[in-house]
Amino acid sequence: MKKLNVLLLLVFLSTVVSAQTNYTPSKENVANREWFQDAKFGLFIHWGVYSVMAGGGDHGIAEWIMNQKKIPIQQYKKLPSFFNPVQFDPAEWVSMVKKAGMKYITITSKHHDGFAMYASKISDYNIVDQTPYGKDVLKQLKEECDKQGIKLFIYYSQLDWHHPDYYPRGRTGQDFTGRPKQGEWSEYIDYMNTQLTELLTNYGEIGGIWFDGMWDKPNADWQLDETYGLIHKLQPGAMVGSNHHKEPIPGEDFQMFERDLPGENTMGFNQTNTISELPIEMCETMNGSWGFNIKDQNYKSSKQLIQTMVKAAGYGANFLLNTGPMPNGKIQPENIDTLMVIGDWMEKYGKSIYGTRKGPIKPLKWGATTQKGNTIYLHVLQLAEENLLIPNVETKIKAITFFDDDSKVNYKITDFGTLLHIPYDKRNDTDTILKVEI
Ligand code: FHN
């Protein structure tokens, strides 16, 4: 879409979008929320020109390298000229996603560095205009997702270390960037809304927008009514979520938790104990980095990731597992290996995850419960003995069987809870699943 057309559309929409305080999701949005909660498992992709620097030799730095190493824009803007992912094969990526048992992808369209990984017309600071590769990766990925039946969600960073009008500056991206000490905040909001309009009008149906970065300027006037209203107007089905680490704001359709189970805060991001009634999602890294970091070998095992996914499902949350593709366009082989193991597990045990909602017993040290219809799936993740006492469920239990072989589980209902006998030889090292029919 041409810049003028986008601006005209924005002017028109600003007159019709309404405040989000009384936001009622559209029929399509409600349906998408259901789909989302059924889907349970997605791939997060952090890909940008920063991948060229591969983390710069430091642990945990990747997409943050510009800020952490204080690289001025004048220097950072050389990076796009080295970004040439000629081996990027969207069909390969999406097939991998399907084999992993994932149902959707959330990809960075613009991260904090401000560089658009799609053909933006409002700024030439984008992959098509600035890299030797010269192609729109988002478009290619979306076309392949449509072919293979995978939904695409778009990550968009509200925080911007490149745009001059992101002013006053926030906690990050300050003087080292070399931007003048002035700017028009409202110009930046318009710029952001224009980019969002591009993303929501040039790529067909989008699953949702995944915002990040408001935490950089928590007290700024983000004019969310306008932005959220715009999104809901352009694509009523698209879900809006924001990683502001707080309770959802009116106009948002899902709540997210970063590298922590819902309501927990081991990472220092989450600022609320409230778990919303909205759909929820937890995102997690495979090592300690979001973008590609060549040095970070601190990989989580597939067992650990499956167990986290199961616990997330026990809270009713989706699991969005991240990979940081390499600058050549390939996914890190270690990540593919892990995803294939998870995919095999999902093929066998997915019934206890997909389409479920949180179970009647909240996740505890020993594991978690999920539920679909009259079946409660009891996921025993950790158990030192043969007996497990769980809280009684309110409904009458008809039978309890092992998921693996349908054999009966011996149990006894007591005043203190339901006592289950889980012999050692019936254990599964990752997750011993019991089916409780009610
Ligand atoms: O700063 C970002 C980070 O790079 C990454 O994108 C994660 C993903 O949840 N979110 C931010 C930190 O909250």
GROMACS .gro file of C-alpha atoms and ligand atoms in nm:
model
  451
    1MET     CA    1   0.000   0.000   0.000
    2LYS     CA    2   0.133   0.345  -0.090
    3LYS     CA    3   0.222   0.584   0.195
    4LEU     CA    4  -0.053   0.831   0.097
    5ASN     CA    5  -0.318   0.558   0.089
    6VAL     CA    6  -0.213   0.434   0.430
    7LEU     CA    7  -0.231   0.786   0.571
    8LEU     CA    8  -0.578   0.841   0.421
    9LEU     CA    9  -0.695   0.511   0.564
   10LEU     CA   10  -0.560   0.613   0.904
   11VAL     CA   11  -0.741   0.947   0.892
   12PHE     CA   12  -1.063   0.766   0.802
   13LEU     CA   13  -1.019   0.505   1.069
   14SER     CA   14  -0.937   0.759   1.338
   15THR     CA   15  -1.289   0.892   1.293
   16VAL     CA   16  -1.454   0.553   1.324
   17VAL     CA   17  -1.249   0.370   1.586
   18SER     CA   18  -1.405   0.387   1.926
   19ALA     CA   19  -1.256   0.389   2.273
   20GLN     CA   20  -1.162   0.045   2.396
   21THR     CA   21  -1.299   0.080   2.748
   22ASN     CA   22  -1.624  -0.081   2.641
   23TYR     CA   23  -1.455  -0.316   2.401
   24THR     CA   24  -1.660  -0.620   2.311
   25PRO     CA   25  -1.477  -0.870   2.095
   26SER     CA   26  -1.631  -0.947   1.758
   27LYS     CA   27  -1.771  -1.290   1.671
   28GLU     CA   28  -1.457  -1.367   1.470
   29ASN     CA   29  -1.242  -1.261   1.763
   30VAL     CA   30  -1.427  -1.486   2.006
   31ALA     CA   31  -1.389  -1.775   1.760
   32ASN     CA   32  -1.018  -1.699   1.724
   33ARG     CA   33  -0.977  -1.700   2.102
   34GLU     CA   34  -1.132  -2.048   2.116
   35TRP     CA   35  -0.908  -2.165   1.832
   36PHE     CA   36  -0.607  -2.017   2.012
   37GLN     CA   37  -0.682  -2.196   2.336
   38ASP     CA   38  -0.731  -2.523   2.151
   39ALA     CA   39  -0.405  -2.477   1.959
   40LYS     CA   40  -0.190  -2.465   2.275
   41PHE     CA   41   0.151  -2.471   2.112
   42GLY     CA   42   0.326  -2.222   1.884
   43LEU     CA   43   0.669  -2.116   1.759
   44PHE     CA   44   0.807  -1.775   1.852
   45ILE     CA   45   1.061  -1.641   1.602
   46HIS     CA   46   1.305  -1.361   1.685
   47TRP     CA   47   1.474  -1.275   1.358
   48GLY     CA   48   1.639  -0.951   1.261
   49VAL     CA   49   1.962  -0.801   1.129
   50TYR     CA   50   2.109  -0.845   1.478
   51SER     CA   51   2.143  -1.217   1.397
   52VAL     CA   52   2.449  -1.120   1.190
   53MET     CA   53   2.628  -1.036   1.513
   54ALA     CA   54   2.532  -1.372   1.663
   55GLY     CA   55   2.525  -1.224   2.012
   56GLY     CA   56   2.869  -1.059   1.981
   57GLY     CA   57   3.037  -1.323   2.193
   58ASP     CA   58   2.831  -1.255   2.502
   59HIS     CA   59   2.582  -1.481   2.673
   60GLY     CA   60   2.219  -1.380   2.659
   61ILE     CA   61   2.262  -1.085   2.419
   62ALA     CA   62   2.119  -1.106   2.072
   63GLU     CA   63   1.836  -0.876   1.967
   64TRP     CA   64   1.949  -0.639   2.245
   65ILE     CA   65   2.303  -0.601   2.112
   66MET     CA   66   2.250  -0.244   1.986
   67ASN     CA   67   2.153  -0.127   2.334
   68GLN     CA   68   2.388  -0.349   2.535
   69LYS     CA   69   2.695  -0.261   2.330
   70LYS     CA   70   2.585   0.099   2.282
   71ILE     CA   71   2.606   0.087   1.903
   72PRO     CA   72   2.502   0.422   1.751
   73ILE     CA   73   2.245   0.415   1.471
   74GLN     CA   74   2.511   0.536   1.225
   75GLN     CA   75   2.705   0.214   1.288
   76TYR     CA   76   2.417  -0.025   1.349
   77LYS     CA   77   2.265   0.067   1.015
   78LYS     CA   78   2.556  -0.105   0.841
   79LEU     CA   79   2.426  -0.439   0.965
   80PRO     CA   80   2.145  -0.473   0.707
   81SER     CA   81   2.407  -0.473   0.431
   82PHE     CA   82   2.547  -0.798   0.575
   83PHE     CA   83   2.209  -0.964   0.613
   84ASN     CA   84   2.156  -1.201   0.324
   85PRO     CA   85   1.959  -1.510   0.431
   86VAL     CA   86   1.977  -1.685   0.096
   87GLN     CA   87   1.909  -2.022   0.256
   88PHE     CA   88   1.577  -1.909   0.403
   89ASP     CA   89   1.318  -2.163   0.296
   90PRO     CA   90   0.974  -2.083   0.438
   91ALA     CA   91   0.845  -2.427   0.337
   92GLU     CA   92   1.119  -2.587   0.549
   93TRP     CA   93   1.036  -2.364   0.849
   94VAL     CA   94   0.663  -2.427   0.834
   95SER     CA   95   0.705  -2.803   0.782
   96MET     CA   96   0.927  -2.808   1.089
   97VAL     CA   97   0.661  -2.623   1.284
   98LYS     CA   98   0.402  -2.879   1.181
   99LYS     CA   99   0.628  -3.171   1.271
  100ALA     CA  100   0.684  -3.013   1.611
  101GLY     CA  101   0.309  -3.023   1.667
  102MET     CA  102   0.284  -2.645   1.672
  103LYS     CA  103  -0.025  -2.473   1.537
  104TYR     CA  104   0.091  -2.115   1.494
  105ILE     CA  105   0.392  -1.891   1.451
  106THR     CA  106   0.455  -1.552   1.609
  107ILE     CA  107   0.733  -1.367   1.428
  108THR     CA  108   0.906  -1.035   1.492
  109SER     CA  109   0.810  -0.782   1.226
  110LYS     CA  110   1.007  -0.507   1.401
  111HIS     CA  111   1.205  -0.549   1.720
  112HIS     CA  112   1.341  -0.277   1.950
  113ASP     CA  113   1.614  -0.188   1.696
  114GLY     CA  114   1.335  -0.044   1.479
  115PHE     CA  115   1.431  -0.239   1.167
  116ALA     CA  116   1.130  -0.370   0.978
  117MET     CA  117   1.162  -0.728   0.858
  118TYR     CA  118   0.892  -0.667   0.598
  119ALA     CA  119   0.830  -0.431   0.305
  120SER     CA  120   0.735  -0.116   0.493
  121LYS     CA  121   0.651   0.186   0.280
  122ILE     CA  122   0.651   0.442   0.559
  123SER     CA  123   1.023   0.390   0.623
  124ASP     CA  124   1.302   0.251   0.411
  125TYR     CA  125   1.463   0.106   0.726
  126ASN     CA  126   1.341  -0.235   0.618
  127ILE     CA  127   1.460  -0.566   0.480
  128VAL     CA  128   1.357  -0.498   0.120
  129ASP     CA  129   1.522  -0.159   0.089
  130GLN     CA  130   1.834  -0.212   0.298
  131THR     CA  131   1.957  -0.567   0.262
  132PRO     CA  132   2.122  -0.748  -0.028
  133TYR     CA  133   1.852  -1.012   0.016
  134GLY     CA  134   1.588  -0.755  -0.080
  135LYS     CA  135   1.285  -0.976  -0.020
  136ASP     CA  136   0.998  -0.961   0.225
  137VAL     CA  137   1.045  -1.261   0.458
  138LEU     CA  138   0.712  -1.199   0.630
  139LYS     CA  139   0.524  -1.227   0.303
  140GLN     CA  140   0.701  -1.548   0.209
  141LEU     CA  141   0.636  -1.696   0.550
  142LYS     CA  142   0.269  -1.595   0.549
  143GLU     CA  143   0.213  -1.750   0.205
  144GLU     CA  144   0.366  -2.075   0.325
  145CYS     CA  145   0.167  -2.066   0.650
  146ASP     CA  146  -0.152  -2.028   0.446
  147LYS     CA  147  -0.050  -2.325   0.231
  148GLN     CA  148   0.023  -2.549   0.528
  149GLY     CA  149  -0.261  -2.434   0.755
  150ILE     CA  150  -0.056  -2.256   1.022
  151LYS     CA  151  -0.173  -1.926   1.170
  152LEU     CA  152   0.064  -1.631   1.173
  153PHE     CA  153   0.079  -1.383   1.460
  154ILE     CA  154   0.291  -1.072   1.432
  155TYR     CA  155   0.522  -0.938   1.703
  156TYR     CA  156   0.560  -0.562   1.695
  157SER     CA  157   0.790  -0.363   1.923
  158GLN     CA  158   0.637  -0.037   2.039
  159LEU     CA  159   0.978   0.052   2.177
  160ASP     CA  160   1.202   0.188   1.900
  161TRP     CA  161   1.574   0.264   1.926
  162HIS     CA  162   1.588   0.408   1.575
  163HIS     CA  163   1.293   0.640   1.522
  164PRO     CA  164   1.375   1.002   1.615
  165ASP     CA  165   1.021   1.073   1.735
  166TYR     CA  166   1.034   0.801   1.998
  167TYR     CA  167   1.085   1.091   2.235
  168PRO     CA  168   1.115   1.155   2.527
  169ARG     CA  169   1.331   0.844   2.533
  170GLY     CA  170   1.254   0.560   2.766
  171ARG     CA  171   1.474   0.344   2.987
  172THR     CA  172   1.670   0.207   2.692
  173GLY     CA  173   1.805   0.329   2.358
  174GLN     CA  174   1.918   0.658   2.503
  175ASP     CA  175   2.193   0.903   2.403
  176PHE     CA  176   2.431   0.647   2.252
  177THR     CA  177   2.194   0.605   1.955
  178GLY     CA  178   2.292   0.952   1.836
  179ARG     CA  179   1.938   1.081   1.791
  180PRO     CA  180   1.870   1.453   1.843
  181LYS     CA  181   1.731   1.546   2.182
  182GLN     CA  182   1.390   1.628   2.045
  183GLY     CA  183   1.099   1.457   1.874
  184GLU     CA  184   0.722   1.451   1.840
  185TRP     CA  185   0.569   1.161   2.031
  186SER     CA  186   0.243   1.186   1.837
  187GLU     CA  187   0.440   1.149   1.511
  188TYR     CA  188   0.580   0.827   1.646
  189ILE     CA  189   0.235   0.698   1.737
  190ASP     CA  190   0.120   0.777   1.381
  191TYR     CA  191   0.424   0.599   1.242
  192MET     CA  192   0.350   0.293   1.451
  193ASN     CA  193  -0.016   0.291   1.351
  194THR     CA  194   0.086   0.323   0.987
  195GLN     CA  195   0.319   0.024   1.016
  196LEU     CA  196   0.045  -0.174   1.189
  197THR     CA  197  -0.193  -0.079   0.910
  198GLU     CA  198   0.058  -0.211   0.659
  199LEU     CA  199   0.090  -0.534   0.850
  200LEU     CA  200  -0.285  -0.578   0.881
  201THR     CA  201  -0.370  -0.492   0.522
  202ASN     CA  202  -0.090  -0.642   0.313
  203TYR     CA  203  -0.059  -0.993   0.450
  204GLY     CA  204  -0.410  -1.136   0.453
  205GLU     CA  205  -0.564  -1.268   0.770
  206ILE     CA  206  -0.339  -1.240   1.074
  207GLY     CA  207  -0.389  -1.437   1.395
  208GLY     CA  208  -0.304  -1.141   1.613
  209ILE     CA  209  -0.061  -0.868   1.711
  210TRP     CA  210   0.189  -0.942   1.987
  211PHE     CA  211   0.305  -0.610   2.131
  212ASP     CA  212   0.620  -0.562   2.332
  213GLY     CA  213   0.808  -0.266   2.473
  214MET     CA  214   0.555  -0.051   2.657
  215TRP     CA  215   0.754  -0.127   2.970
  216ASP     CA  216   1.026   0.103   2.831
  217LYS     CA  217   0.801   0.404   2.893
  218PRO     CA  218   0.531   0.279   3.128
  219ASN     CA  219   0.392   0.628   3.192
  220ALA     CA  220   0.383   0.752   2.835
  221ASP     CA  221   0.056   0.821   2.657
  222TRP     CA  222   0.057   0.521   2.425
  223GLN     CA  223  -0.286   0.613   2.287
  224LEU     CA  224  -0.387   0.250   2.299
  225ASP     CA  225  -0.751   0.328   2.232
  226GLU     CA  226  -0.655   0.441   1.888
  227THR     CA  227  -0.408   0.163   1.816
  228TYR     CA  228  -0.622  -0.120   1.953
  229GLY     CA  229  -0.932   0.029   1.790
  230LEU     CA  230  -0.748   0.041   1.459
  231ILE     CA  231  -0.647  -0.323   1.481
  232HIS     CA  232  -0.996  -0.440   1.579
  233LYS     CA  233  -1.140  -0.235   1.295
  234LEU     CA  234  -0.897  -0.358   1.030
  235GLN     CA  235  -0.908  -0.723   1.135
  236PRO     CA  236  -1.181  -0.787   1.392
  237GLY     CA  237  -1.065  -1.147   1.430
  238ALA     CA  238  -0.703  -1.059   1.511
  239MET     CA  239  -0.617  -1.096   1.878
  240VAL     CA  240  -0.432  -0.817   2.052
  241GLY     CA  241  -0.190  -0.897   2.332
  242SER     CA  242   0.082  -0.692   2.496
  243ASN     CA  243   0.385  -0.800   2.689
  244HIS     CA  244   0.363  -0.506   2.927
  245HIS     CA  245   0.392  -0.755   3.216
  246LYS     CA  246   0.076  -0.625   3.381
  247GLU     CA  247  -0.292  -0.716   3.386
  248PRO     CA  248  -0.458  -0.693   3.044
  249ILE     CA  249  -0.581  -0.351   2.938
  250PRO     CA  250  -0.925  -0.301   2.774
  251GLY     CA  251  -0.899  -0.387   2.406
  252GLU     CA  252  -0.658  -0.675   2.463
  253ASP     CA  253  -0.765  -1.029   2.382
  254PHE     CA  254  -0.504  -1.235   2.559
  255GLN     CA  255  -0.259  -1.214   2.845
  256MET     CA  256   0.100  -1.319   2.822
  257PHE     CA  257   0.372  -1.426   3.063
  258GLU     CA  258   0.739  -1.409   2.973
  259ARG     CA  259   0.960  -1.704   3.068
  260ASP     CA  260   0.743  -1.776   3.370
  261LEU     CA  261   0.437  -1.984   3.436
  262PRO     CA  262   0.121  -1.775   3.472
  263GLY     CA  263   0.126  -1.573   3.792
  264GLU     CA  264   0.488  -1.662   3.875
  265ASN     CA  265   0.777  -1.424   3.872
  266THR     CA  266   1.114  -1.597   3.881
  267MET     CA  267   1.252  -1.381   3.599
  268GLY     CA  268   1.160  -1.042   3.738
  269PHE     CA  269   0.931  -0.945   3.447
  270ASN     CA  270   0.583  -1.029   3.567
  271GLN     CA  271   0.424  -0.753   3.772
  272THR     CA  272   0.087  -0.909   3.843
  273ASN     CA  273  -0.048  -1.211   4.030
  274THR     CA  274  -0.370  -1.188   3.836
  275ILE     CA  275  -0.431  -1.456   3.581
  276SER     CA  276  -0.689  -1.320   3.344
  277GLU     CA  277  -1.003  -1.497   3.227
  278LEU     CA  278  -0.881  -1.411   2.876
  279PRO     CA  279  -0.679  -1.672   2.687
  280ILE     CA  280  -0.325  -1.684   2.823
  281GLU     CA  281   0.014  -1.764   2.678
  282MET     CA  282   0.355  -1.826   2.820
  283CYS     CA  283   0.664  -1.769   2.605
  284GLU     CA  284   0.995  -1.941   2.664
  285THR     CA  285   1.343  -1.961   2.514
  286MET     CA  286   1.523  -2.284   2.422
  287ASN     CA  287   1.851  -2.151   2.562
  288GLY     CA  288   1.885  -1.814   2.735
  289SER     CA  289   1.849  -1.595   2.425
  290TRP     CA  290   1.563  -1.490   2.198
  291GLY     CA  291   1.765  -1.397   1.892
  292PHE     CA  292   2.051  -1.607   1.752
  293ASN     CA  293   2.340  -1.625   1.997
  294ILE     CA  294   2.626  -1.845   1.883
  295LYS     CA  295   2.778  -1.873   2.230
  296ASP     CA  296   2.469  -1.956   2.428
  297GLN     CA  297   2.475  -2.334   2.459
  298ASN     CA  298   2.264  -2.335   2.770
  299TYR     CA  299   1.991  -2.542   2.608
  300LYS     CA  300   1.693  -2.666   2.802
  301SER     CA  301   1.626  -3.034   2.752
  302SER     CA  302   1.320  -3.143   2.558
  303LYS     CA  303   1.196  -3.307   2.879
  304GLN     CA  304   1.221  -2.976   3.064
  305LEU     CA  305   1.038  -2.792   2.786
  306ILE     CA  306   0.763  -3.054   2.761
  307GLN     CA  307   0.712  -3.039   3.135
  308THR     CA  308   0.688  -2.659   3.123
  309MET     CA  309   0.438  -2.682   2.840
  310VAL     CA  310   0.231  -2.931   3.040
  311LYS     CA  311   0.234  -2.707   3.345
  312ALA     CA  312   0.139  -2.408   3.129
  313ALA     CA  313  -0.152  -2.612   2.990
  314GLY     CA  314  -0.245  -2.689   3.350
  315TYR     CA  315  -0.298  -2.315   3.392
  316GLY     CA  316  -0.489  -2.311   3.063
  317ALA     CA  317  -0.200  -2.131   2.896
  318ASN     CA  318  -0.051  -2.175   2.552
  319PHE     CA  319   0.320  -2.242   2.519
  320LEU     CA  320   0.505  -2.021   2.271
  321LEU     CA  321   0.852  -2.167   2.231
  322ASN     CA  322   1.119  -1.950   2.072
  323THR     CA  323   1.389  -1.996   1.813
  324GLY     CA  324   1.632  -1.734   1.683
  325PRO     CA  325   1.708  -1.819   1.320
  326MET     CA  326   2.064  -1.772   1.192
  327PRO     CA  327   2.158  -1.494   0.947
  328ASN     CA  328   2.177  -1.747   0.662
  329GLY     CA  329   1.806  -1.819   0.703
  330LYS     CA  330   1.845  -2.158   0.869
  331ILE     CA  331   1.705  -2.262   1.205
  332GLN     CA  332   1.969  -2.364   1.458
  333PRO     CA  333   2.011  -2.744   1.428
  334GLU     CA  334   2.001  -2.788   1.808
  335ASN     CA  335   1.660  -2.621   1.809
  336ILE     CA  336   1.532  -2.845   1.529
  337ASP     CA  337   1.643  -3.154   1.724
  338THR     CA  338   1.455  -3.036   2.033
  339LEU     CA  339   1.145  -2.949   1.834
  340MET     CA  340   1.139  -3.292   1.672
  341VAL     CA  341   1.150  -3.465   2.010
  342ILE     CA  342   0.864  -3.246   2.133
  343GLY     CA  343   0.678  -3.319   1.809
  344ASP     CA  344   0.705  -3.695   1.866
  345TRP     CA  345   0.575  -3.648   2.219
  346MET     CA  346   0.286  -3.436   2.095
  347GLU     CA  347   0.196  -3.695   1.836
  348LYS     CA  348   0.160  -3.954   2.108
  349TYR     CA  349   0.024  -3.746   2.394
  350GLY     CA  350  -0.120  -3.437   2.222
  351LYS     CA  351  -0.472  -3.550   2.305
  352SER     CA  352  -0.405  -3.454   2.665
  353ILE     CA  353  -0.296  -3.101   2.562
  354TYR     CA  354  -0.469  -2.981   2.242
  355GLY     CA  355  -0.825  -2.865   2.285
  356THR     CA  356  -0.802  -2.888   2.663
  357ARG     CA  357  -0.856  -2.621   2.924
  358LYS     CA  358  -0.705  -2.598   3.270
  359GLY     CA  359  -0.802  -2.891   3.488
  360PRO     CA  360  -0.978  -2.882   3.825
  361ILE     CA  361  -0.654  -2.908   4.024
  362LYS     CA  362  -0.415  -2.619   3.984
  363PRO     CA  363  -0.054  -2.713   3.897
  364LEU     CA  364   0.133  -2.840   4.201
  365LYS     CA  365   0.484  -2.969   4.261
  366TRP     CA  366   0.398  -3.317   4.131
  367GLY     CA  367   0.239  -3.200   3.807
  368ALA     CA  368  -0.073  -3.053   3.651
  369THR     CA  369  -0.422  -3.132   3.522
  370THR     CA  370  -0.590  -3.050   3.194
  371GLN     CA  371  -0.948  -3.124   3.098
  372LYS     CA  372  -1.156  -3.187   2.791
  373GLY     CA  373  -1.524  -3.274   2.834
  374ASN     CA  374  -1.559  -3.553   3.087
  375THR     CA  375  -1.193  -3.645   3.083
  376ILE     CA  376  -0.941  -3.499   3.321
  377TYR     CA  377  -0.579  -3.563   3.225
  378LEU     CA  378  -0.360  -3.597   3.527
  379HIS     CA  379   0.001  -3.524   3.432
  380VAL     CA  380   0.239  -3.667   3.690
  381LEU     CA  381   0.571  -3.498   3.624
  382GLN     CA  382   0.755  -3.567   3.945
  383LEU     CA  383   0.694  -3.837   4.203
  384ALA     CA  384   0.938  -3.999   4.443
  385GLU     CA  385   0.706  -4.274   4.571
  386GLU     CA  386   0.441  -4.508   4.435
  387ASN     CA  387   0.152  -4.324   4.598
  388LEU     CA  388   0.020  -3.982   4.515
  389LEU     CA  389  -0.242  -3.797   4.713
  390ILE     CA  390  -0.424  -3.539   4.506
  391PRO     CA  391  -0.706  -3.303   4.608
  392ASN     CA  392  -1.050  -3.457   4.555
  393VAL     CA  393  -1.232  -3.342   4.246
  394GLU     CA  394  -1.589  -3.226   4.287
  395THR     CA  395  -1.747  -3.457   4.033
  396LYS     CA  396  -1.786  -3.831   4.077
  397ILE     CA  397  -1.501  -4.033   3.931
  398LYS     CA  398  -1.607  -4.322   3.703
  399ALA     CA  399  -1.265  -4.468   3.630
  400ILE     CA  400  -0.895  -4.386   3.623
  401THR     CA  401  -0.668  -4.542   3.362
  402PHE     CA  402  -0.313  -4.501   3.239
  403PHE     CA  403  -0.299  -4.307   2.912
  404ASP     CA  404  -0.026  -4.535   2.777
  405ASP     CA  405  -0.203  -4.871   2.791
  406ASP     CA  406  -0.555  -4.805   2.922
  407SER     CA  407  -0.488  -5.028   3.221
  408LYS     CA  408  -0.670  -4.944   3.543
  409VAL     CA  409  -0.519  -4.725   3.811
  410ASN     CA  410  -0.592  -4.828   4.169
  411TYR     CA  411  -0.725  -4.539   4.370
  412LYS     CA  412  -0.905  -4.464   4.690
  413ILE     CA  413  -1.111  -4.159   4.775
  414THR     CA  414  -1.046  -4.042   5.128
  415ASP     CA  415  -1.146  -3.739   5.334
  416PHE     CA  416  -0.801  -3.596   5.270
  417GLY     CA  417  -0.797  -3.646   4.895
  418THR     CA  418  -0.775  -3.914   4.628
  419LEU     CA  419  -0.493  -4.158   4.681
  420LEU     CA  420  -0.349  -4.297   4.358
  421HIS     CA  421  -0.119  -4.593   4.320
  422ILE     CA  422   0.130  -4.538   4.039
  423PRO     CA  423   0.375  -4.830   4.029
  424TYR     CA  424   0.731  -4.755   3.923
  425ASP     CA  425   0.705  -4.977   3.616
  426LYS     CA  426   0.413  -4.770   3.488
  427ARG     CA  427   0.610  -4.448   3.502
  428ASN     CA  428   0.703  -4.240   3.206
  429ASP     CA  429   1.018  -4.038   3.261
  430THR     CA  430   0.873  -3.718   3.113
  431ASP     CA  431   0.506  -3.730   3.208
  432THR     CA  432   0.297  -4.019   3.342
  433ILE     CA  433  -0.050  -3.936   3.217
  434LEU     CA  434  -0.362  -4.073   3.384
  435LYS     CA  435  -0.710  -4.037   3.240
  436VAL     CA  436  -0.975  -3.960   3.496
  437GLU     CA  437  -1.327  -4.016   3.361
  438ILE     CA  438  -1.590  -3.817   3.542
  439FHN     O1  439   1.304  -0.712   2.526
  439FHN     C1  440   1.224  -0.812   2.476
  439FHN     C2  441   1.303  -0.934   2.438
  439FHN     O2  442   1.400  -0.902   2.346
  439FHN     C3  443   1.209  -1.038   2.381
  439FHN     O3  444   1.149  -0.990   2.263
  439FHN     C4  445   1.106  -1.073   2.483
  439FHN     C5  446   1.003  -1.173   2.436
  439FHN     O4  447   0.906  -1.190   2.531
  439FHN     N1  448   1.034  -0.956   2.532
  439FHN     C6  449   1.110  -0.841   2.571
  439FHN     C7  450   1.137  -0.831   2.714
  439FHN     O5  451   1.021  -0.825   2.789
   0.00000   0.00000   0.00000
